[in-house]
GROMACS .gro file of C-alpha atoms in nm:
model
  473
    1MET     CA    1  11.611  12.264  12.533
    2THR     CA    2  11.501  12.570  12.734
    3SER     CA    3  11.149  12.684  12.803
    4THR     CA    4  11.187  12.963  12.548
    5THR     CA    5  11.242  12.726  12.258
    6VAL     CA    6  10.979  12.748  11.987
    7ALA     CA    7  10.745  12.449  12.013
    8GLY     CA    8  10.779  12.178  11.751
    9PRO     CA    9  10.509  11.992  11.562
   10GLY     CA   10  10.441  11.774  11.865
   11SER     CA   11  10.342  12.065  12.089
   12PRO     CA   12   9.975  12.151  12.133
   13PRO     CA   13   9.819  12.488  12.060
   14GLY     CA   14   9.849  12.701  12.367
   15SER     CA   15  10.186  12.563  12.479
   16PRO     CA   16  10.471  12.813  12.528
   17GLY     CA   17  10.610  12.930  12.198
   18SER     CA   18  10.341  12.762  11.990
   19PRO     CA   19  10.115  12.946  11.747
   20GLY     CA   20   9.802  13.054  11.920
   21SER     CA   21   9.960  13.075  12.265
   22PRO     CA   22   9.952  13.404  12.454
   23GLY     CA   23  10.214  13.638  12.325
   24SER     CA   24  10.294  13.435  12.015
   25GLY     CA   25  10.111  13.668  11.781
   26GLY     CA   26   9.919  13.377  11.628
   27PRO     CA   27  10.006  13.173  11.324
   28SER     CA   28  10.118  13.364  11.020
   29GLY     CA   29  10.297  13.310  10.693
   30SER     CA   30  10.470  12.987  10.615
   31PHE     CA   31  10.496  12.881  10.980
   32GLY     CA   32  10.120  12.899  11.024
   33PHE     CA   33  10.074  12.701  10.703
   34LEU     CA   34  10.311  12.429  10.826
   35ARG     CA   35  10.133  12.418  11.162
   36SER     CA   36   9.805  12.354  10.985
   37LYS     CA   37   9.959  12.056  10.804
   38LEU     CA   38  10.193  11.915  11.068
   39GLY     CA   39  10.089  12.057  11.405
   40GLY     CA   40   9.900  11.893  11.688
   41LEU     CA   41  10.059  11.547  11.664
   42PRO     CA   42  10.247  11.406  11.965
   43ARG     CA   43  10.624  11.386  11.976
   44PRO     CA   44  10.632  11.004  11.991
   45PHE     CA   45  10.446  10.999  11.660
   46TRP     CA   46  10.720  11.211  11.503
   47ALA     CA   47  10.982  10.969  11.636
   48LEU     CA   48  10.789  10.687  11.468
   49TRP     CA   49  10.763  10.897  11.150
   50ALA     CA   50  11.136  10.971  11.148
   51GLY     CA   51  11.219  10.605  11.205
   52THR     CA   52  10.987  10.503  10.922
   53LEU     CA   53  11.158  10.749  10.688
   54VAL     CA   54  11.508  10.636  10.785
   55ASN     CA   55  11.411  10.271  10.745
   56ARG     CA   56  11.253  10.333  10.405
   57VAL     CA   57  11.553  10.532  10.279
   58GLY     CA   58  11.765  10.227  10.355
   59MET     CA   59  11.519   9.977  10.204
   60MET     CA   60  11.738   9.913   9.900
   61VAL     CA   61  11.763   9.536   9.888
   62GLN     CA   62  11.399   9.456   9.820
   63PRO     CA   63  11.360   9.658   9.494
   64PHE     CA   64  11.686   9.521   9.354
   65ILE     CA   65  11.672   9.166   9.488
   66GLY     CA   66  11.576   9.014   9.152
   67VAL     CA   67  11.868   9.180   8.978
   68TYR     CA   68  12.100   9.075   9.263
   69LEU     CA   69  11.996   8.710   9.247
   70ILE     CA   70  12.042   8.692   8.870
   71GLU     CA   71  12.356   8.904   8.825
   72SER     CA   72  12.546   8.838   9.147
   73ARG     CA   73  12.432   8.484   9.234
   74GLY     CA   74  12.388   8.358   8.878
   75MET     CA   75  12.031   8.234   8.923
   76SER     CA   76  11.791   8.171   8.638
   77LEU     CA   77  11.470   8.369   8.607
   78THR     CA   78  11.276   8.071   8.739
   79ALA     CA   79  11.501   8.026   9.041
   80ALA     CA   80  11.496   8.397   9.121
   81GLY     CA   81  11.117   8.396   9.093
   82THR     CA   82  11.098   8.104   9.335
   83VAL     CA   83  11.316   8.284   9.589
   84MET     CA   84  11.105   8.600   9.565
   85THR     CA   85  10.786   8.395   9.605
   86VAL     CA   86  10.928   8.247   9.926
   87PHE     CA   87  10.998   8.601  10.046
   88GLY     CA   88  10.640   8.703   9.969
   89ALA     CA   89  10.505   8.401  10.155
   90GLY     CA   90  10.706   8.494  10.463
   91SER     CA   91  10.577   8.850  10.452
   92LEU     CA   92  10.220   8.727  10.408
   93ILE     CA   93  10.214   8.491  10.704
   94SER     CA   94  10.399   8.730  10.936
   95GLN     CA   95  10.119   8.983  10.968
   96VAL     CA   96   9.876   8.802  11.200
   97PRO     CA   97  10.146   8.669  11.439
   98ALA     CA   98  10.306   9.014  11.444
   99GLY     CA   99   9.970   9.168  11.537
  100TRP     CA  100   9.930   8.915  11.817
  101LEU     CA  101  10.280   8.995  11.947
  102ALA     CA  102  10.200   9.368  11.944
  103ASP     CA  103   9.887   9.307  12.154
  104ARG     CA  104  10.044   9.048  12.382
  105TYR     CA  105  10.392   9.181  12.453
  106GLY     CA  106  10.382   9.542  12.335
  107ARG     CA  107  10.404   9.761  12.029
  108ARG     CA  108  10.752   9.889  12.099
  109ILE     CA  109  10.925   9.555  12.159
  110THR     CA  110  10.751   9.399  11.857
  111LEU     CA  111  10.864   9.680  11.628
  112ALA     CA  112  11.217   9.696  11.764
  113GLY     CA  113  11.248   9.317  11.761
  114GLY     CA  114  11.121   9.298  11.403
  115MET     CA  115  11.374   9.555  11.290
  116THR     CA  116  11.657   9.374  11.469
  117ALA     CA  117  11.554   9.047  11.305
  118THR     CA  118  11.538   9.226  10.969
  119ALA     CA  119  11.896   9.347  11.010
  120ALA     CA  120  12.016   8.996  11.101
  121ALA     CA  121  11.832   8.843  10.804
  122MET     CA  122  11.981   9.107  10.572
  123ALA     CA  123  12.330   9.018  10.691
  124ALA     CA  124  12.259   8.647  10.649
  125LEU     CA  125  12.120   8.694  10.300
  126GLY     CA  126  12.419   8.902  10.191
  127ALA     CA  127  12.655   8.630  10.315
  128SER     CA  128  12.459   8.338  10.165
  129SER     CA  129  12.582   8.183   9.843
  130SER     CA  130  12.408   7.844   9.813
  131PHE     CA  131  12.050   7.817   9.690
  132PRO     CA  132  11.914   7.656  10.012
  133ALA     CA  133  12.080   7.922  10.229
  134ILE     CA  134  11.945   8.202  10.012
  135VAL     CA  135  11.593   8.055  10.022
  136ALA     CA  136  11.606   8.018  10.401
  137SER     CA  137  11.741   8.373  10.446
  138MET     CA  138  11.477   8.518  10.215
  139PHE     CA  139  11.198   8.342  10.404
  140VAL     CA  140  11.323   8.475  10.737
  141LEU     CA  141  11.363   8.820  10.584
  142GLY     CA  142  11.005   8.803  10.457
  143LEU     CA  143  10.885   8.713  10.806
  144ALA     CA  144  11.079   8.997  10.969
  145ILE     CA  145  11.073   9.286  10.724
  146ASP     CA  146  10.704   9.374  10.757
  147ALA     CA  147  10.648   9.251  11.112
  148TYR     CA  148  10.670   9.611  11.228
  149ARG     CA  149  10.357   9.719  11.039
  150PRO     CA  150  10.085   9.601  11.283
  151ALA     CA  151  10.280   9.749  11.575
  152SER     CA  152  10.332  10.077  11.388
  153SER     CA  153   9.963  10.099  11.300
  154ALA     CA  154   9.861  10.023  11.658
  155LEU     CA  155  10.104  10.287  11.789
  156VAL     CA  156   9.944  10.556  11.575
  157ALA     CA  157   9.596  10.453  11.693
  158ASP     CA  158   9.714  10.458  12.055
  159LEU     CA  159   9.899  10.790  12.038
  160VAL     CA  160   9.686  11.004  11.806
  161SER     CA  161   9.330  11.127  11.859
  162PRO     CA  162   9.064  10.992  11.618
  163ALA     CA  163   9.025  11.328  11.444
  164ASP     CA  164   9.397  11.341  11.361
  165ARG     CA  165   9.450  10.976  11.267
  166PRO     CA  166   9.384  11.010  10.892
  167ARG     CA  167   9.643  11.288  10.877
  168ALA     CA  168   9.890  11.088  11.087
  169TYR     CA  169   9.856  10.773  10.877
  170GLY     CA  170   9.881  10.992  10.566
  171LEU     CA  171  10.209  11.140  10.688
  172LEU     CA  172  10.347  10.788  10.741
  173PHE     CA  173  10.237  10.704  10.388
  174TRP     CA  174  10.421  11.015  10.268
  175ALA     CA  175  10.737  10.913  10.458
  176LEU     CA  176  10.725  10.569  10.296
  177ASN     CA  177  10.704  10.717   9.948
  178LEU     CA  178  10.968  10.984  10.012
  179GLY     CA  179  11.206  10.725  10.153
  180PHE     CA  180  11.139  10.483   9.869
  181SER     CA  181  11.220  10.753   9.612
  182VAL     CA  182  11.557  10.814   9.777
  183ALA     CA  183  11.623  10.440   9.815
  184MET     CA  184  11.568  10.371   9.447
  185VAL     CA  185  11.830  10.629   9.346
  186ALA     CA  186  12.079  10.548   9.621
  187GLY     CA  187  12.033  10.174   9.576
  188GLY     CA  188  12.122  10.199   9.209
  189TRP     CA  189  12.445  10.377   9.290
  190LEU     CA  190  12.536  10.139   9.572
  191ALA     CA  191  12.468   9.837   9.352
  192ARG     CA  192  12.732   9.966   9.112
  193ALA     CA  193  12.981   9.994   9.398
  194GLY     CA  194  12.893   9.643   9.519
  195TYR     CA  195  12.578   9.477   9.643
  196GLY     CA  196  12.735   9.433   9.986
  197TRP     CA  197  12.692   9.806  10.045
  198MET     CA  198  12.317   9.775   9.990
  199PHE     CA  199  12.285   9.496  10.244
  200ALA     CA  200  12.496   9.688  10.498
  201VAL     CA  201  12.302  10.013  10.465
  202ASN     CA  202  11.968   9.830  10.476
  203ALA     CA  203  12.069   9.646  10.793
  204LEU     CA  204  12.198   9.963  10.962
  205THR     CA  205  11.884  10.166  10.889
  206SER     CA  206  11.669   9.880  11.023
  207VAL     CA  207  11.864   9.886  11.349
  208ALA     CA  208  11.838  10.266  11.359
  209PHE     CA  209  11.459  10.246  11.325
  210GLY     CA  210  11.433   9.995  11.608
  211LEU     CA  211  11.662  10.194  11.837
  212LEU     CA  212  11.479  10.520  11.769
  213VAL     CA  213  11.144  10.367  11.857
  214TRP     CA  214  11.287  10.196  12.164
  215ARG     CA  215  11.436  10.520  12.294
  216ALA     CA  216  11.178  10.779  12.191
  217VAL     CA  217  10.840  10.605  12.179
  218PRO     CA  218  10.669  10.495  12.502
  219GLU     CA  219  10.495  10.161  12.527
  220THR     CA  220  10.123  10.209  12.453
  221LEU     CA  221   9.996   9.855  12.515
  222PRO     CA  222   9.664   9.923  12.694
  223ARG     CA  223   9.725   9.710  13.004
  224ARG     CA  224  10.067   9.867  13.059
  225ALA     CA  225   9.931  10.211  12.979
  226GLY     CA  226   9.661  10.157  13.239
  227ARG     CA  227   9.911  10.065  13.508
  228ALA     CA  228  10.131  10.360  13.414
  229GLY     CA  229   9.828  10.588  13.423
  230SER     CA  230   9.739  10.466  13.772
  231GLU     CA  231  10.096  10.524  13.882
  232ARG     CA  232  10.087  10.876  13.740
  233GLY     CA  233   9.768  10.938  13.932
  234ARG     CA  234   9.939  10.842  14.258
  235THR     CA  235  10.261  11.031  14.195
  236GLY     CA  236  10.145  11.324  13.980
  237SER     CA  237  10.436  11.262  13.745
  238MET     CA  238  10.465  11.157  13.383
  239GLY     CA  239  10.790  10.971  13.443
  240GLY     CA  240  11.009  11.147  13.189
  241ASN     CA  241  10.841  11.054  12.863
  242GLY     CA  242  10.855  11.401  12.727
  243GLY     CA  243  10.557  11.528  12.926
  244PRO     CA  244  10.550  11.775  13.215
  245SER     CA  245  10.645  11.661  13.562
  246ASP     CA  246  10.425  11.908  13.746
  247GLY     CA  247  10.092  11.756  13.656
  248GLY     CA  248  10.030  12.010  13.379
  249PRO     CA  249   9.882  11.927  13.043
  250SER     CA  250  10.065  11.676  12.825
  251ASP     CA  251  10.179  11.745  12.472
  252GLY     CA  252  10.021  11.422  12.357
  253GLY     CA  253  10.336  11.223  12.413
  254GLY     CA  254  10.196  11.021  12.703
  255LEU     CA  255  10.120  10.652  12.703
  256GLN     CA  256   9.760  10.684  12.597
  257GLY     CA  257   9.618  10.874  12.301
  258GLU     CA  258   9.423  11.187  12.382
  259GLY     CA  259   9.130  11.047  12.191
  260ASP     CA  260   9.135  10.735  12.410
  261ARG     CA  261   9.127  10.942  12.728
  262LEU     CA  262   8.831  11.145  12.605
  263ARG     CA  263   8.633  10.845  12.484
  264ASP     CA  264   8.698  10.655  12.805
  265GLY     CA  265   8.579  10.942  13.019
  266GLY     CA  266   8.918  10.950  13.192
  267THR     CA  267   8.933  10.574  13.249
  268PRO     CA  268   9.271  10.433  13.144
  269ALA     CA  269   9.249  10.220  12.835
  270GLY     CA  270   9.416   9.935  13.019
  271ASP     CA  271   9.141   9.925  13.281
  272ARG     CA  272   8.874   9.922  13.013
  273ALA     CA  273   9.055   9.660  12.805
  274GLY     CA  274   9.119   9.447  13.107
  275THR     CA  275   8.746   9.397  13.162
  276ARG     CA  276   8.699   9.262  12.811
  277SER     CA  277   8.797   8.935  12.655
  278GLY     CA  278   8.850   8.814  12.304
  279GLY     CA  279   9.124   8.768  12.052
  280LEU     CA  280   9.142   8.636  11.700
  281ALA     CA  281   8.806   8.463  11.744
  282ALA     CA  282   8.643   8.794  11.834
  283LEU     CA  283   8.807   8.955  11.531
  284LEU     CA  284   8.684   8.684  11.296
  285GLY     CA  285   8.336   8.737  11.440
  286ASP     CA  286   8.349   9.106  11.345
  287ARG     CA  287   8.165   9.092  11.014
  288LEU     CA  288   8.229   9.457  10.935
  289MET     CA  289   8.606   9.407  10.970
  290ILE     CA  290   8.597   9.094  10.755
  291VAL     CA  291   8.404   9.275  10.480
  292TYR     CA  292   8.646   9.567  10.499
  293CYS     CA  293   8.941   9.327  10.463
  294LEU     CA  294   8.782   9.167  10.156
  295ILE     CA  295   8.738   9.513  10.004
  296SER     CA  296   9.102   9.589  10.086
  297LEU     CA  297   9.214   9.265   9.921
  298LEU     CA  298   9.036   9.366   9.600
  299TYR     CA  299   9.188   9.714   9.612
  300SER     CA  300   9.537   9.576   9.678
  301MET     CA  301   9.509   9.322   9.396
  302ALA     CA  302   9.409   9.599   9.153
  303TYR     CA  303   9.652   9.867   9.272
  304THR     CA  304   9.955   9.636   9.272
  305GLN     CA  305   9.913   9.587   8.897
  306ALA     CA  306  10.095   9.920   8.856
  307PHE     CA  307  10.415   9.763   8.992
  308THR     CA  308  10.380   9.405   8.867
  309THR     CA  309  10.188   9.387   8.538
  310LEU     CA  310  10.231   9.743   8.408
  311PRO     CA  311  10.605   9.705   8.336
  312VAL     CA  312  10.537   9.373   8.160
  313ALA     CA  313  10.253   9.527   7.957
  314MET     CA  314  10.471   9.821   7.854
  315SER     CA  315  10.754   9.586   7.756
  316HIS     CA  316  10.516   9.382   7.540
  317SER     CA  317  10.415   9.705   7.369
  318GLY     CA  318  10.776   9.785   7.281
  319PHE     CA  319  10.867  10.023   7.564
  320SER     CA  320  11.191   9.997   7.762
  321THR     CA  321  11.249   9.968   8.134
  322VAL     CA  322  11.368  10.330   8.126
  323ASP     CA  323  11.029  10.429   7.986
  324TYR     CA  324  10.854  10.247   8.270
  325GLY     CA  325  11.086  10.409   8.523
  326LEU     CA  326  10.998  10.754   8.393
  327VAL     CA  327  10.625  10.675   8.397
  328ILE     CA  328  10.618  10.532   8.748
  329ALA     CA  329  10.838  10.815   8.880
  330VAL     CA  330  10.539  11.044   8.821
  331ASN     CA  331  10.361  10.858   9.100
  332GLY     CA  332  10.632  10.928   9.357
  333VAL     CA  333  10.678  11.291   9.258
  334LEU     CA  334  10.307  11.372   9.285
  335ILE     CA  335  10.272  11.197   9.620
  336VAL     CA  336  10.575  11.373   9.770
  337ILE     CA  337  10.450  11.715   9.651
  338LEU     CA  338  10.075  11.691   9.701
  339GLN     CA  339   9.996  11.446   9.977
  340PRO     CA  340  10.114  11.657  10.276
  341LEU     CA  341   9.908  11.949  10.142
  342THR     CA  342   9.581  11.757  10.137
  343GLY     CA  343   9.597  11.532  10.444
  344ASP     CA  344   9.449  11.773  10.698
  345TRP     CA  345   9.158  11.875  10.471
  346LEU     CA  346   9.072  11.519  10.370
  347GLY     CA  347   9.100  11.403  10.731
  348ARG     CA  348   8.801  11.618  10.823
  349ARG     CA  349   8.576  11.444  10.568
  350ASP     CA  350   8.384  11.119  10.602
  351PRO     CA  351   8.653  10.850  10.557
  352GLY     CA  352   8.429  10.597  10.384
  353THR     CA  353   8.315  10.852  10.127
  354VAL     CA  354   8.664  10.987  10.058
  355PHE     CA  355   8.814  10.638  10.037
  356ALA     CA  356   8.545  10.519   9.794
  357THR     CA  357   8.587  10.834   9.585
  358GLY     CA  358   8.961  10.776   9.570
  359LEU     CA  359   8.905  10.420   9.447
  360ILE     CA  360   8.678  10.550   9.172
  361VAL     CA  361   8.951  10.792   9.058
  362ILE     CA  362   9.208  10.509   9.069
  363SER     CA  363   8.969  10.299   8.863
  364ALA     CA  364   8.947  10.574   8.601
  365GLY     CA  365   9.327  10.597   8.581
  366PHE     CA  366   9.369  10.225   8.522
  367ALA     CA  367   9.085  10.218   8.269
  368LEU     CA  368   9.251  10.505   8.082
  369THR     CA  369   9.565  10.290   8.048
  370ALA     CA  370   9.369  10.052   7.824
  371PHE     CA  371   9.357  10.315   7.549
  372VAL     CA  372   9.709  10.466   7.552
  373SER     CA  373   9.999  10.393   7.322
  374SER     CA  374  10.274  10.637   7.421
  375VAL     CA  375  10.489  10.719   7.723
  376ALA     CA  376  10.291  11.040   7.770
  377GLY     CA  377   9.967  10.842   7.762
  378TYR     CA  378  10.089  10.596   8.026
  379ALA     CA  379  10.210  10.890   8.237
  380ALA     CA  380   9.864  11.051   8.211
  381GLY     CA  381   9.709  10.730   8.345
  382VAL     CA  382   9.956  10.732   8.634
  383VAL     CA  383   9.867  11.095   8.711
  384VAL     CA  384   9.498  11.006   8.738
  385TRP     CA  385   9.533  10.700   8.959
  386THR     CA  386   9.796  10.873   9.174
  387LEU     CA  387   9.548  11.152   9.250
  388GLY     CA  388   9.308  10.881   9.365
  389GLU     CA  389   9.583  10.724   9.575
  390ILE     CA  390   9.645  11.061   9.742
  391LEU     CA  391   9.275  11.077   9.830
  392THR     CA  392   9.296  10.739  10.001
  393ALA     CA  393   9.628  10.800  10.181
  394GLY     CA  394   9.593  10.753  10.556
  395LEU     CA  395   9.231  10.639  10.545
  396PRO     CA  396   9.278  10.259  10.543
  397GLY     CA  397   9.473  10.263  10.868
  398ALA     CA  398   9.237  10.514  11.026
  399ILE     CA  399   8.938  10.292  10.943
  400VAL     CA  400   9.110   9.988  11.097
  401ALA     CA  401   9.174  10.195  11.411
  402VAL     CA  402   8.802  10.278  11.429
  403LEU     CA  403   8.701   9.915  11.382
  404ALA     CA  404   8.947   9.771  11.634
  405PRO     CA  405   8.883   9.748  12.008
  406THR     CA  406   9.171   9.910  12.193
  407HIS     CA  407   9.314   9.581  12.320
  408LEU     CA  408   9.301   9.419  11.972
  409ARG     CA  409   9.453   9.694  11.760
  410GLY     CA  410   9.762   9.490  11.678
  411ARG     CA  411   9.559   9.187  11.570
  412TYR     CA  412   9.322   9.397  11.360
  413ALA     CA  413   9.617   9.568  11.191
  414GLY     CA  414   9.775   9.227  11.132
  415VAL     CA  415   9.466   9.083  10.965
  416TYR     CA  416   9.434   9.397  10.752
  417GLY     CA  417   9.800   9.356  10.655
  418LEU     CA  418   9.728   8.994  10.563
  419ALA     CA  419   9.450   9.108  10.329
  420MET     CA  420   9.673   9.368  10.164
  421SER     CA  421   9.964   9.124  10.128
  422GLY     CA  422   9.729   8.860   9.991
  423GLY     CA  423   9.605   9.100   9.726
  424ALA     CA  424   9.961   9.189   9.634
  425MET     CA  425  10.050   8.820   9.595
  426LEU     CA  426   9.745   8.752   9.378
  427ALA     CA  427   9.810   9.057   9.159
  428PRO     CA  428  10.078   8.915   8.926
  429LEU     CA  429   9.895   8.584   8.893
  430ALA     CA  430   9.573   8.753   8.785
  431GLY     CA  431   9.738   9.035   8.592
  432THR     CA  432   9.958   8.822   8.367
  433ARG     CA  433   9.666   8.599   8.275
  434LEU     CA  434   9.449   8.897   8.191
  435LEU     CA  435   9.734   9.044   7.986
  436GLU     CA  436   9.732   8.729   7.770
  437ALA     CA  437   9.378   8.828   7.669
  438GLY     CA  438   9.504   9.175   7.576
  439PRO     CA  439   9.586   9.507   7.748
  440VAL     CA  440   9.232   9.642   7.701
  441THR     CA  441   9.090   9.341   7.887
  442LEU     CA  442   9.355   9.376   8.157
  443TRP     CA  443   9.310   9.743   8.240
  444LEU     CA  444   8.933   9.755   8.208
  445THR     CA  445   8.910   9.455   8.441
  446VAL     CA  446   9.147   9.619   8.690
  447GLY     CA  447   8.936   9.935   8.679
  448GLY     CA  448   8.623   9.725   8.728
  449VAL     CA  449   8.769   9.550   9.034
  450ASN     CA  450   8.840   9.888   9.192
  451LEU     CA  451   8.483   9.995   9.120
  452VAL     CA  452   8.357   9.686   9.301
  453ALA     CA  453   8.577   9.779   9.599
  454ALA     CA  454   8.442  10.136   9.589
  455ALA     CA  455   8.084  10.006   9.581
  456GLY     CA  456   8.162   9.791   9.883
  457LEU     CA  457   8.293  10.092  10.075
  458PHE     CA  458   7.983  10.294   9.990
  459ALA     CA  459   7.772  10.002  10.113
  460ILE     CA  460   7.943   9.981  10.454
  461ARG     CA  461   7.961  10.357  10.515
  462PRO     CA  462   7.662  10.361  10.752
  463ALA     CA  463   7.811  10.077  10.957
  464LEU     CA  464   8.149  10.253  10.969
  465ARG     CA  465   7.980  10.570  11.095
  466ARG     CA  466   7.795  10.377  11.366
  467ARG     CA  467   8.115  10.208  11.476
  468ALA     CA  468   8.298  10.542  11.484
  469ALA     CA  469   8.021  10.690  11.702
  470SER     CA  470   8.024  10.399  11.949
  471PRO     CA  471   8.204  10.434  12.284
  472GLU     CA  472   8.450  10.161  12.184
  473ALA     CA  473   8.564  10.339  11.865
   0.00000   0.00000   0.00000
């Protein structure tokens, strides 16, 4: 790449060839619009984003695992349910250890290692034929498949300034949904050709994600970042991580987020973190984080009903799986179209207020479902709660980043992931029991739970603002 190349999304305003730099003529037309939505984020973030998209496009086994176990392995519904529960348990308990690994050994090695383990578990599961072997492989896959999440969340917090974090987390959310939409279509076709193709593609994209992060994303673990920063100070060089070698301004692709450098007054995050102690005990003593996790558990338990209890409720009302597929496809289409257009604007608003407002809209969408009796009616409910989901996109991770001390970002992300996974596991248990009392009871209760979560967010808004304004935010 020559110096005359037009700057990409990772280049800052004022860099050669970027909108707003001397001689560029300023942003205009569609390019200026794209810059407003995608510009200002560091190149390592875009490598993480690309890897997330590739990994999600290949994530074909998980949505079709129930069908695979029943059709290909001849399991009963009860046996298949047991295997999937074991998978969920592995995913649930992986989050806190994965967060610890990200803080102890590094974000990059934790993410790459988790993806490598995911690929190995995929291969083992595809080759397993006995029930014990399948159960063991599914448990290991559950442990590995989401182990990247705390590291990914910590990487975004390390690399991206606080003002841009909601937009960055929102773009990752968008990549997940875009990739999932492709995976659902491609997975269906590959399943027809043979389930082995699904396992192979899923394993390969997991490896690709790990390799991309390993090659293109620098380690941002605070202690290592601090040592690297000190070395840069002595040598005046960025060491080839995509930044300038002449001591000029970085494009944000360095080892420490621009926001961290500003908040620390130029002190490397590693030096600051090194003077502080604490781990899981300090996290558990953070009452604001614990309350936020409880709110997140309620939100997750309510939101997951759309993918666990809604298809059962529609089936009980005489609708087919095709009808459910059409209804839930509305969610993906709206997110892919609208979410990138709103992330920058929403990111400039108070996160607690926007998040709580989004939960209220989601609550209204689920409550509406209690009174519908047609495919169009169910689709209207999905439209409403999807608009609320778009409001919340990117904010949960950004709030965790505000709450977490720099040296505990992995652990905080892991505990948050535990809360979200716990809510997802509780969702079918609570939802099916509520459905026995009737769909009106189910959906009004789900809407009410989301309202409780929204009220909790409104209640902790002042504390969130104080934490965001503190030097440690």
